[in-house]
Coordinates of C-alpha atoms and ligand atoms in Angstrom, one line a residue:
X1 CA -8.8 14.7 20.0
X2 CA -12.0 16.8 18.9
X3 CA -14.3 16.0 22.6
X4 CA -18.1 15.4 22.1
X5 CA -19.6 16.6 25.2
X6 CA -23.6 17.3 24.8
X7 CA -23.8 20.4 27.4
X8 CA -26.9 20.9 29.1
X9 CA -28.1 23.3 32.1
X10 CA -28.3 20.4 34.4
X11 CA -24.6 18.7 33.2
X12 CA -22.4 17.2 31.1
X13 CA -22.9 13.9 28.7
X14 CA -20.7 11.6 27.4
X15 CA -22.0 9.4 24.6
X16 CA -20.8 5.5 24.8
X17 CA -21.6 3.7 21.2
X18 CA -20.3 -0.3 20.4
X19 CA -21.3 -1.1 16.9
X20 CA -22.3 -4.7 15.4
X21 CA -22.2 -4.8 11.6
X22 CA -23.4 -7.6 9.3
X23 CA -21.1 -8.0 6.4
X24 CA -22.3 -10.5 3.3
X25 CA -19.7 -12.5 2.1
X26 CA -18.5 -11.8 -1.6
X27 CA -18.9 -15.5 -2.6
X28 CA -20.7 -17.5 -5.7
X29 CA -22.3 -19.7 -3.6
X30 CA -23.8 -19.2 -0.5
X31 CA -22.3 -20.3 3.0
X32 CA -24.2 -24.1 3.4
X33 CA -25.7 -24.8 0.0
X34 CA -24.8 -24.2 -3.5
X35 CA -27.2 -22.1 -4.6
X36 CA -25.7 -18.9 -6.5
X37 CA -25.7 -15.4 -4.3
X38 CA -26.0 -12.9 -7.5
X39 CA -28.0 -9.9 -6.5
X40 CA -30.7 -8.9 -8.3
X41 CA -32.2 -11.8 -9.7
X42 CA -36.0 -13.0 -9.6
X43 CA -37.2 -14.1 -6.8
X44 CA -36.7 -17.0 -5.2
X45 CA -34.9 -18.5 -8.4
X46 CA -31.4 -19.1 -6.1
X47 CA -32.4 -21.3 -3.4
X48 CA -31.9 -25.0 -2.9
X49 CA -33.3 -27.5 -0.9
X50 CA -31.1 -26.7 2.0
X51 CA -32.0 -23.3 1.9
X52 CA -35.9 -23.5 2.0
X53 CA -35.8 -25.9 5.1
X54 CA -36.5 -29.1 3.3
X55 CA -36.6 -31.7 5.6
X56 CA -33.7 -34.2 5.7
X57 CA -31.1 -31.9 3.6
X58 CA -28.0 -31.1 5.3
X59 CA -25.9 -28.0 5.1
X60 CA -22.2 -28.5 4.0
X61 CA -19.7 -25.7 4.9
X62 CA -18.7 -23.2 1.8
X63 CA -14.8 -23.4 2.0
X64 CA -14.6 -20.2 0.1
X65 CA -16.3 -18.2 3.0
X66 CA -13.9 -19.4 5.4
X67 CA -11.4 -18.0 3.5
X68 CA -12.9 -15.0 3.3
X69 CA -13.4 -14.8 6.8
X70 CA -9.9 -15.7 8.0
X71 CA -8.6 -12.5 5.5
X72 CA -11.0 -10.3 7.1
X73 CA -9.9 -11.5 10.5
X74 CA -6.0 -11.0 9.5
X75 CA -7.3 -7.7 7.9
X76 CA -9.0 -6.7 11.1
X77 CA -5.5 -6.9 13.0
X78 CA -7.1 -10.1 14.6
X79 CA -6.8 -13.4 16.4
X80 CA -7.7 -16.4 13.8
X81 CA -9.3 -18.9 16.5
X82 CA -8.0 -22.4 14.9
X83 CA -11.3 -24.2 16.7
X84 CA -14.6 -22.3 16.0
X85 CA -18.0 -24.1 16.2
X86 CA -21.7 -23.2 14.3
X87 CA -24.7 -23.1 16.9
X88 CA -28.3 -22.8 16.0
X89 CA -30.2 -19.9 17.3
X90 CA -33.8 -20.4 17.4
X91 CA -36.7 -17.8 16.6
X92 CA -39.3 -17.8 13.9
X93 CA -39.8 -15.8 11.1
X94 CA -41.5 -16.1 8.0
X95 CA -38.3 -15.2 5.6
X96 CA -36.3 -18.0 7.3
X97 CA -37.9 -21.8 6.9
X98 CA -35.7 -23.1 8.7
X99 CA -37.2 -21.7 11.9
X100 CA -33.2 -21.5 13.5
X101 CA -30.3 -19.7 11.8
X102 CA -26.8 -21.2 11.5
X103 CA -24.7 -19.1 13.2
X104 CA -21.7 -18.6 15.6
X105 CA -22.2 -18.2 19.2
X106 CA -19.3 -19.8 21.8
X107 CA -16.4 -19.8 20.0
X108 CA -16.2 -17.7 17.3
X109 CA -13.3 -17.4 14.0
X110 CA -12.0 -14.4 14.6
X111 CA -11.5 -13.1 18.1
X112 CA -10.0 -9.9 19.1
X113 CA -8.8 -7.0 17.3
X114 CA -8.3 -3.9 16.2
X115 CA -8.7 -0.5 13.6
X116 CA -7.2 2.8 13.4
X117 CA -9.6 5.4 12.5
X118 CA -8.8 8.7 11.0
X119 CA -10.6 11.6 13.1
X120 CA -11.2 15.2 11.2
X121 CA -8.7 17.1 13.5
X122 CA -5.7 14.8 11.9
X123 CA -5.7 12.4 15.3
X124 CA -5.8 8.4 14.9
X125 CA -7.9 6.8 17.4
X126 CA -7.9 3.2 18.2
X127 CA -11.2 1.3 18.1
X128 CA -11.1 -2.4 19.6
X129 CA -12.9 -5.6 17.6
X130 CA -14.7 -7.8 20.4
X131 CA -14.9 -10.2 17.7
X132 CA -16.4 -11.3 14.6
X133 CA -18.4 -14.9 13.8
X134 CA -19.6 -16.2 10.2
X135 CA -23.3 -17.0 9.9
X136 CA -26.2 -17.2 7.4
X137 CA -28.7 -14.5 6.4
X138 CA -32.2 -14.8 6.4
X139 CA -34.6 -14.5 3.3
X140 CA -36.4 -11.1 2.7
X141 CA -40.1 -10.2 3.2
X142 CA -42.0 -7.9 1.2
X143 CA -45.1 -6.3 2.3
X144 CA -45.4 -3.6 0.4
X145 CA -46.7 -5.2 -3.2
X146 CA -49.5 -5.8 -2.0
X147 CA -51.6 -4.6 0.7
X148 CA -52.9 -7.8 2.4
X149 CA -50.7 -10.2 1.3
X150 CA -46.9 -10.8 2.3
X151 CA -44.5 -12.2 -0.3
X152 CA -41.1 -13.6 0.3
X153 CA -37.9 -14.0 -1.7
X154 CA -35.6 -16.8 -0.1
X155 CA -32.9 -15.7 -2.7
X156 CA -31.3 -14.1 0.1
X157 CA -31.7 -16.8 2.3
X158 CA -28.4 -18.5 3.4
X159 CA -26.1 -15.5 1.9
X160 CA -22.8 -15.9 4.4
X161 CA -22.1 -13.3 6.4
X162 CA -19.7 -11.7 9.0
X163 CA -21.1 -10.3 12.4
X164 CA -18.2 -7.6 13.5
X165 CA -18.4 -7.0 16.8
X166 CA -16.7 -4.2 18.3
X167 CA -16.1 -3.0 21.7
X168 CA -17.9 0.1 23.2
X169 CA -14.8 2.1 22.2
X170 CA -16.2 5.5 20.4
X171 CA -17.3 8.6 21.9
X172 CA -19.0 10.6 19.2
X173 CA -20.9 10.1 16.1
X174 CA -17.8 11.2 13.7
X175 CA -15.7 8.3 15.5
X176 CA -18.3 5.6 14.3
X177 CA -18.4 7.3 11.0
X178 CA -15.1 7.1 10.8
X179 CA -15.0 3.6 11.9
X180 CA -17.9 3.0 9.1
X181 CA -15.8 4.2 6.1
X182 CA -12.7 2.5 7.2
X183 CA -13.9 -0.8 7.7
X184 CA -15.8 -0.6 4.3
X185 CA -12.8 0.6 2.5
X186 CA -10.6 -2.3 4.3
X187 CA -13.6 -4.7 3.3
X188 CA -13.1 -3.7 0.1
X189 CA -9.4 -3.7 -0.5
X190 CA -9.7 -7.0 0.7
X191 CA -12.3 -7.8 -1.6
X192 CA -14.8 -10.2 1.2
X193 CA -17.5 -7.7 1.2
X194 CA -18.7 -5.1 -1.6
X195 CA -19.9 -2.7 1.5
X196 CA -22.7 -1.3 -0.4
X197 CA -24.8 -0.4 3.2
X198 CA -27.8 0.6 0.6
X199 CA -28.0 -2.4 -1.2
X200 CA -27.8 -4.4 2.2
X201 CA -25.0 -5.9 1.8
X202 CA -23.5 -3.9 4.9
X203 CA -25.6 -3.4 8.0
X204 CA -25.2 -1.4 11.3
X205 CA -26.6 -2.1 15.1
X206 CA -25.8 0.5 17.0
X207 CA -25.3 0.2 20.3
X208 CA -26.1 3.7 22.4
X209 CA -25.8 5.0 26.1
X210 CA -24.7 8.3 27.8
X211 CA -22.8 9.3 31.4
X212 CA -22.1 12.0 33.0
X213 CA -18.4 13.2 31.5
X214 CA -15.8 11.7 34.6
X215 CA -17.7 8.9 35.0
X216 CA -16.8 5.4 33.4
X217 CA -20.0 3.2 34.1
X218 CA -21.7 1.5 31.6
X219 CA -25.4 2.5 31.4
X220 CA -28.4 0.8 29.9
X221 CA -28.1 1.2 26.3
X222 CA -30.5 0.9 23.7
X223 CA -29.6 -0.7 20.2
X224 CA -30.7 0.8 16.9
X225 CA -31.6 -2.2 14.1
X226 CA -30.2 -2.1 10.3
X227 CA -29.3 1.6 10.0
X228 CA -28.4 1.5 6.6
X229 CA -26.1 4.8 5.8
X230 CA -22.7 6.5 7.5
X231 CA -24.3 9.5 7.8
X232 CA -27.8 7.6 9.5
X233 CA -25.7 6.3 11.9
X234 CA -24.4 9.0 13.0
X235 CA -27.2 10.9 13.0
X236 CA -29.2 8.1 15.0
X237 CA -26.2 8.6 17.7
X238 CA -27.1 11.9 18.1
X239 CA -30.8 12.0 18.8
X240 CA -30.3 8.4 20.5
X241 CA -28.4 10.2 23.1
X242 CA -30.1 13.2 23.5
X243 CA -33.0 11.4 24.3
X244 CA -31.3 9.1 27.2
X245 CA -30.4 12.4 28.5
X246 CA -33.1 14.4 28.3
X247 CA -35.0 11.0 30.4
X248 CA -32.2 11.1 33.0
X249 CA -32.4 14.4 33.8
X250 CA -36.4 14.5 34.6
X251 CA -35.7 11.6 36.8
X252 CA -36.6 8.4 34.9
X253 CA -34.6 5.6 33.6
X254 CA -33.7 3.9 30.3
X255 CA -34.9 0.5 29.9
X256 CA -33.0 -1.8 27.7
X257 CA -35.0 -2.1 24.3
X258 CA -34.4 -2.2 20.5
X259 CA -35.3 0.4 18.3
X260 CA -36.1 1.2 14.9
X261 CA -34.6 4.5 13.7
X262 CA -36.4 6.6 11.1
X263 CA -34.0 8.7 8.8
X264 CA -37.5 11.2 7.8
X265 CA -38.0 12.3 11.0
X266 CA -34.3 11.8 12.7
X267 CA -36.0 9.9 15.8
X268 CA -36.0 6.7 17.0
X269 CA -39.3 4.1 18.2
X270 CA -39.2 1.1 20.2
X271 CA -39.7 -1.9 18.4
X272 CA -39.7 -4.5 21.5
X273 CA -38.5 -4.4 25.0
X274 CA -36.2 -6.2 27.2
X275 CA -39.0 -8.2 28.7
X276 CA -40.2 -9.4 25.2
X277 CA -36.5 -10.2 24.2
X278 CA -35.8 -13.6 22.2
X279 CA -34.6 -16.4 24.1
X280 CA -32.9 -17.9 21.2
X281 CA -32.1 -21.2 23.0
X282 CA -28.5 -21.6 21.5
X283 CA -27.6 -24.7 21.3
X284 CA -23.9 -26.5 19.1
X285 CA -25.5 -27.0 15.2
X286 CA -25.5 -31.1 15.4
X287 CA -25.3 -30.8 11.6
X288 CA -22.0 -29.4 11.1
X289 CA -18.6 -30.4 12.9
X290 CA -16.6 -27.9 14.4
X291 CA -13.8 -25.8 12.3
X292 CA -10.8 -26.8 12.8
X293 CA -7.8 -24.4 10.9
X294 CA -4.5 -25.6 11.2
X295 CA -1.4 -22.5 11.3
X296 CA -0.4 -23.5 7.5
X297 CA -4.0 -22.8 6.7
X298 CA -3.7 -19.3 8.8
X299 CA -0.4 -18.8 7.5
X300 CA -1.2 -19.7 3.6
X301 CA -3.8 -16.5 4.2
X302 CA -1.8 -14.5 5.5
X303 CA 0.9 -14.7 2.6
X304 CA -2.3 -14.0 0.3
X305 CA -2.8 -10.3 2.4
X306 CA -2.2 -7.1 0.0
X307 CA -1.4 -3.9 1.2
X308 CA -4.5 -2.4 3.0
X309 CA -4.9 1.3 3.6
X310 CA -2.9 2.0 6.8
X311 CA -0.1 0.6 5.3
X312 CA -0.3 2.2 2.0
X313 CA -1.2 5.7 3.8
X314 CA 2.2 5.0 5.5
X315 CA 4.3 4.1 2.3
X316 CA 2.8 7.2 0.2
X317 CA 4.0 9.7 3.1
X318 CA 7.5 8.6 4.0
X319 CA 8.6 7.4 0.3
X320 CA 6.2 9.9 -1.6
X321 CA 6.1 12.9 0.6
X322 CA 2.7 13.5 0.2
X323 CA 0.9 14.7 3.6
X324 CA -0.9 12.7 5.8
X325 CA -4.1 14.4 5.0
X326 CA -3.6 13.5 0.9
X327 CA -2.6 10.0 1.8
X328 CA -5.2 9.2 3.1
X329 CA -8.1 10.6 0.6
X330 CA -6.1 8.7 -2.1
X331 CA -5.8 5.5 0.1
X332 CA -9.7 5.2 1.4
X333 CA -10.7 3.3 -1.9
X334 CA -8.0 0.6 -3.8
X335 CA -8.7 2.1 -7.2
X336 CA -7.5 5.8 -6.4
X337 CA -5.0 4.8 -4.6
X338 CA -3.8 2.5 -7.5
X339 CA -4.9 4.8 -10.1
X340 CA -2.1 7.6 -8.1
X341 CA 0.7 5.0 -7.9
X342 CA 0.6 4.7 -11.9
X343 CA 0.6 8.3 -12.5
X344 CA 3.0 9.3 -9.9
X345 CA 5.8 6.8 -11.6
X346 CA 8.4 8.6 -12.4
X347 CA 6.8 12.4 -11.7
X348 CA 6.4 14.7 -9.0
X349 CA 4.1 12.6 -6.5
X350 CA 2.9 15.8 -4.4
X351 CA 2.2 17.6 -7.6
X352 CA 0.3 14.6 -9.1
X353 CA -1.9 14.1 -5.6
X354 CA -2.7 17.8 -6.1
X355 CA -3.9 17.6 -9.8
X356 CA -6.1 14.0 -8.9
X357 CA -7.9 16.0 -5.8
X358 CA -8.6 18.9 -7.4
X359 CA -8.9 18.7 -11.1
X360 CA -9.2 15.1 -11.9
X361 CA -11.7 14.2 -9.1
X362 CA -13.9 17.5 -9.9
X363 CA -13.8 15.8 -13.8
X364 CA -15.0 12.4 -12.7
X365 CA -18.0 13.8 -10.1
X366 CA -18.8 16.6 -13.5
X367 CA -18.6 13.8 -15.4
X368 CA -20.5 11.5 -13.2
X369 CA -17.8 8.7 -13.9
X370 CA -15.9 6.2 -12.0
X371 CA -12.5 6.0 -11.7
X372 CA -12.0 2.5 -13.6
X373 CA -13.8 5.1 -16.7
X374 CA -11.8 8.0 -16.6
X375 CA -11.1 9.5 -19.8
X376 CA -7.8 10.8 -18.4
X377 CA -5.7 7.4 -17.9
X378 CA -2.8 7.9 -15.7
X379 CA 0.0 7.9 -17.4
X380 CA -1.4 10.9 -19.5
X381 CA -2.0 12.4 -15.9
X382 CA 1.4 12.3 -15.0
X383 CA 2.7 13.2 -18.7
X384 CA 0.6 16.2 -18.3
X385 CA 2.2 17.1 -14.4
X386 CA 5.5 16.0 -16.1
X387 CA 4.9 19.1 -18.5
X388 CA 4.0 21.2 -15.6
X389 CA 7.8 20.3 -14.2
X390 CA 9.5 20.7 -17.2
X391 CA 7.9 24.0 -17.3
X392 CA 6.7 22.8 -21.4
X393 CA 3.8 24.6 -20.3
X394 CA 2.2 26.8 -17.3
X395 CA -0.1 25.4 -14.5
X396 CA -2.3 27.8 -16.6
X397 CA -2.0 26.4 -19.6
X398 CA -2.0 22.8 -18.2
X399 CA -5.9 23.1 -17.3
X400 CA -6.6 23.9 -21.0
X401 CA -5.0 20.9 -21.7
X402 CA -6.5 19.0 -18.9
X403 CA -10.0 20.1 -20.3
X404 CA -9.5 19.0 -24.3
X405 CA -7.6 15.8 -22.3
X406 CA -10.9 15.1 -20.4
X407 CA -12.6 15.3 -23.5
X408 CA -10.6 13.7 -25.7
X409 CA -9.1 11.1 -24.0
X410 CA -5.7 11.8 -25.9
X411 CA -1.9 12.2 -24.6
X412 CA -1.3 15.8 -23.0
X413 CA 2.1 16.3 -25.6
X414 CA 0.3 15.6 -28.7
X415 CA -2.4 18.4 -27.6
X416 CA 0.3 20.8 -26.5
X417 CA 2.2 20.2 -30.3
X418 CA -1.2 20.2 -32.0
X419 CA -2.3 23.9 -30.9
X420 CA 0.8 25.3 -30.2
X421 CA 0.9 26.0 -26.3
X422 CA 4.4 25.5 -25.6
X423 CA 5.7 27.7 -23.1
X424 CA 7.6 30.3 -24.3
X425 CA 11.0 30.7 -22.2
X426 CA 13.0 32.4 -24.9
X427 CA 13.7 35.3 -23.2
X428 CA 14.1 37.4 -26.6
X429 CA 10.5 36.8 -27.2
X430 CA 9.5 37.7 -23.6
X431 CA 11.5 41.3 -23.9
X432 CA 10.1 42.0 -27.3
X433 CA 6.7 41.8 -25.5
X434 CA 7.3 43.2 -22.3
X435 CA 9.2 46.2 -24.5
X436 CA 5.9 46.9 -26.1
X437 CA 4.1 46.8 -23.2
X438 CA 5.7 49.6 -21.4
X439 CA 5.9 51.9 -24.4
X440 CA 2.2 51.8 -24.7
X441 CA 1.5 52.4 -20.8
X442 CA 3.7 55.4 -20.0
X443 CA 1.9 56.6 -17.3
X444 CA 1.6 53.6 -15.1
X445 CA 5.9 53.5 -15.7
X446 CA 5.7 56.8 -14.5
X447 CA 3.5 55.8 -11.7
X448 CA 6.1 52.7 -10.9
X449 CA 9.1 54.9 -10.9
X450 CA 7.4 57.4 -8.3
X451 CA 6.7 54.3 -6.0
X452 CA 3.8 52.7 -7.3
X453 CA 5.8 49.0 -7.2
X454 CA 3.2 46.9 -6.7
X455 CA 2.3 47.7 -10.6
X456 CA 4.9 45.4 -11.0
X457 CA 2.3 43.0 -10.9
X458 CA -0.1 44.6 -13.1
X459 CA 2.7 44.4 -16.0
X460 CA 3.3 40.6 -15.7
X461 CA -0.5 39.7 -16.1
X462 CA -0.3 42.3 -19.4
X463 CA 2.7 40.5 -20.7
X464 CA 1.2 37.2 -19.9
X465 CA -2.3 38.3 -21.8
X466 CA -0.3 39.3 -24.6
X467 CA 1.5 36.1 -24.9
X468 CA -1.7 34.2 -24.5
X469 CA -0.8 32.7 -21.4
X470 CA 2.4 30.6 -23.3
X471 CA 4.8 33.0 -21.6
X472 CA 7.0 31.3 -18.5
X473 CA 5.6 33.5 -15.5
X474 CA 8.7 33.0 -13.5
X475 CA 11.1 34.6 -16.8
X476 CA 8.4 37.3 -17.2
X477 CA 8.0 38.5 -13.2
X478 CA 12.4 38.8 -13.4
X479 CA 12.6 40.8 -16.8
X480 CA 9.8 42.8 -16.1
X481 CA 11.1 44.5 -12.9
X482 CA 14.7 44.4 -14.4
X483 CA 13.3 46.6 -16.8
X484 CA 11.0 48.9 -14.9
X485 CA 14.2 49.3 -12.2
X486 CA 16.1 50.7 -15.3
Ligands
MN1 MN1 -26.2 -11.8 13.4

């Protein structure tokens, strides 16, 4: 595995990282009130009384986020805890009338686990789940309409989500990016969370502290609120622990303290420290009863899972022969993946995985198109590869067809009967041309016969010119040397 060792001229770092990422809950309604969850909407035109803090309502448990929860839990390689219980954690903020948010605290849903993350250098590396608890968001404030006035939108408020947990397990900044897209993309299989990190609907403490490399004590470490992108992430690991380093090695000490990172100028400020942290007074929600889960509940979920990525990585490798490095582009989101198993059906797999990463992706991004509105639908991609096979037509050939395909939307046979691209494999037709060829280039014969042999080459492109690219290259490279050796 690929080290990340920040060198200095005093020493050698290791960078410790535990991330703790928010999920919202693909629901209608939100987690203890009916109110709707769309995105988008007016303000403050989704809450109910529950949500704004209106005294004397009482929340009732969305049954549909537990679900949701327990398939992220199975989906996270987890332990489903069968007795969980809600606590209220106390602090006060404008966005959140309430004054206390329903949350998780003791005994959480979903207990350990565990996710395999794909590392550049082809290695898998392990990454453990401390846990993961269901809660409720908190509104939004917005000062920036206004400049001495605050508004706030309580649509928001009381959103479900999933607190992921995980343990201090990565090491560099690619590892938690890794870790990033992979939960996102197993999220999203599953369907409980839409990722979208810009839209909020995914967000990312990170957790940051350095050692000396050898050592395996756990220093003070700082946490960096809400980043909201893979790549901020990463980068906020980066100048996070340059800076621990850079204090340790003029003698001074971290203190632990949150931080607000700041994408524009790649830094990181303090936004309070450890002597100004909340004491959020948990205490067990007296509102709600615990959750209990019985096993047929658990195992009822569990018969609901669909293939996530890992296992369809696995499957597209051993029963598709594609490489491990293919499977798994194709596998990080549910549509490609799908979107290959329909045009691979009955073709060459490999030779189908090619044409979607190069060709067919490079359409889409030119195109600025989803998947779900290709042009290209998969069965004409693997009619087209199918043609490729059957050697109907060249690889040559088949990115004309590809192109007017992309445009047109229509089947790759009717554009190869329409305008006449057949391959030619008659091998008459090939020596006809290949005869007139050589008579009108006696000089680079000559040249041939006195040892020149790599002009061998030079007379298949001609032939293949002349035939406008419809000639079989594999019938043309043969006939010509056969008759150049003459
Ligand atoms: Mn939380």
């Amino acid at each position: 595995m690929a080290e990340y060792i920040i060198e200095t001229t005093k020493g050698k770092w290791e960078v410790v990282v535990g991330l703790e990422i928010h999920c919202q809950i693909i629901s209608k309604s939100k987690i203890f009130s009916s109110a709707s969850t769309e995105f988008g909407d007016d303000p403050n035109v989704n809450v109910s009384f529950v949500d704004a803090g209106m005294p004397g309502m009482l929340p009732t448990l969305n049954k549909e986020c537990v679900h949701q929860a327990v398939k992220t839990g199975l989906g996270l390689n987890a332990k489903i805890n069968k007795y969980s219980e809600f606590s209220r954690k106390n602090y006060f903020y404008a966005d959140m009338p309430t004054d206390y948010q329903i949350t998780q605290f003791r005994y959480p849903i979903v207990g350990e686990g565990e996710i395999f993350v794909d590392l550049s250098d082809g290695s898998t590396k392990k990454i453990g789940i401390e846990r993961m608890h269901i809660e409720q968001d908190a509104g939004k404030s917005i000062h920036d309409l206004n400049p001495t006035k605050s508004y706030i939108d309580l649509n928001r408020a009381g959103v479900g989500l999933m607190e992921i947990v995980t343990k201090p397990d990565f090491r560099s900044p690619e590892e938690a990016g890794a870790f990033l897209r992979k939960l996102r993309s197993i999220l999203r299989y599953l369907g409980t969370c839409d990722g979208n990190m810009d839209e909020g609907s995914m967000r990312c403490d990170v957790n940051v502290s350095v050692r000396p490399v050898g050592s395996d004590e756990l220093r003070t470490r700082c946490e960096m609120k809400n980043v909201n992108s893979v790549k901020f992430v990463m980068q906020a690991i980066e100048s996070e622990a340059k800076r621990h380093i850079e204090v340790y090695e003029n003698g001074g000490t971290i203190e632990q303290e949150t931080r607000q990172f700041d994408p524009t100028t790649g830094q990181s400020k303090v936004m309070r420290k450890k002597e100004f942290a909340h004491d959020y007074r948990y205490f067990p929600e007296p509102d709600l009863p615990p959750l209990v889960l019985t096993d047929e509940y658990i195992e009822a979920v569990k018969a609901e899972m669909i293939e996530l990525p890992d296992a369809k990585k696995q499957r597209f490798i051993e029963t598709m022969g594609l490489t491990p490095y293919d499977a798994m582009v194709l596998c990080e989101n549910k549509e490609n993946a799908e979107f290959f198993e329909k045009a691979a059906a009955g073709h060459d797999a490999k030779k189908v995985a090619n044409w979607m990463m190069s060709d067919f992706f490079a359409m889409l991004n030119k195109k600025r198109l989803d998947i779900t509105q290709s042009p290209v639908s998969a069965e004409n991609l693997g009619r087209l590869v199918e043609l490729i096979s059957t050697e109907v037509i060249s690889g040559k050939i088949a990115k004309d067809v590809f192109e007017i395909m992309s445009e047109t939307g229509e089947n790759p046979e009717k554009i190869v009967e329409e305008k006449g691209l057949k391959q030619v494999t008659d091998t008459g037709a090939i020596e006809t041309i290949i005869d007139t060829v050589i008579a009108s280039n006696p000089d680079n014969v000559t040249a041939y016969k006195n040892g020149k042999t790599n002009l061998a080459g030079w007379f298949v492109g001609q032939v293949i010119k002349m035939s406008q690219g419809k000639a079989n290259p594999a019938i043309v490279n043969k006939l010509v040397r056969e008759k150049l050796d003459k």
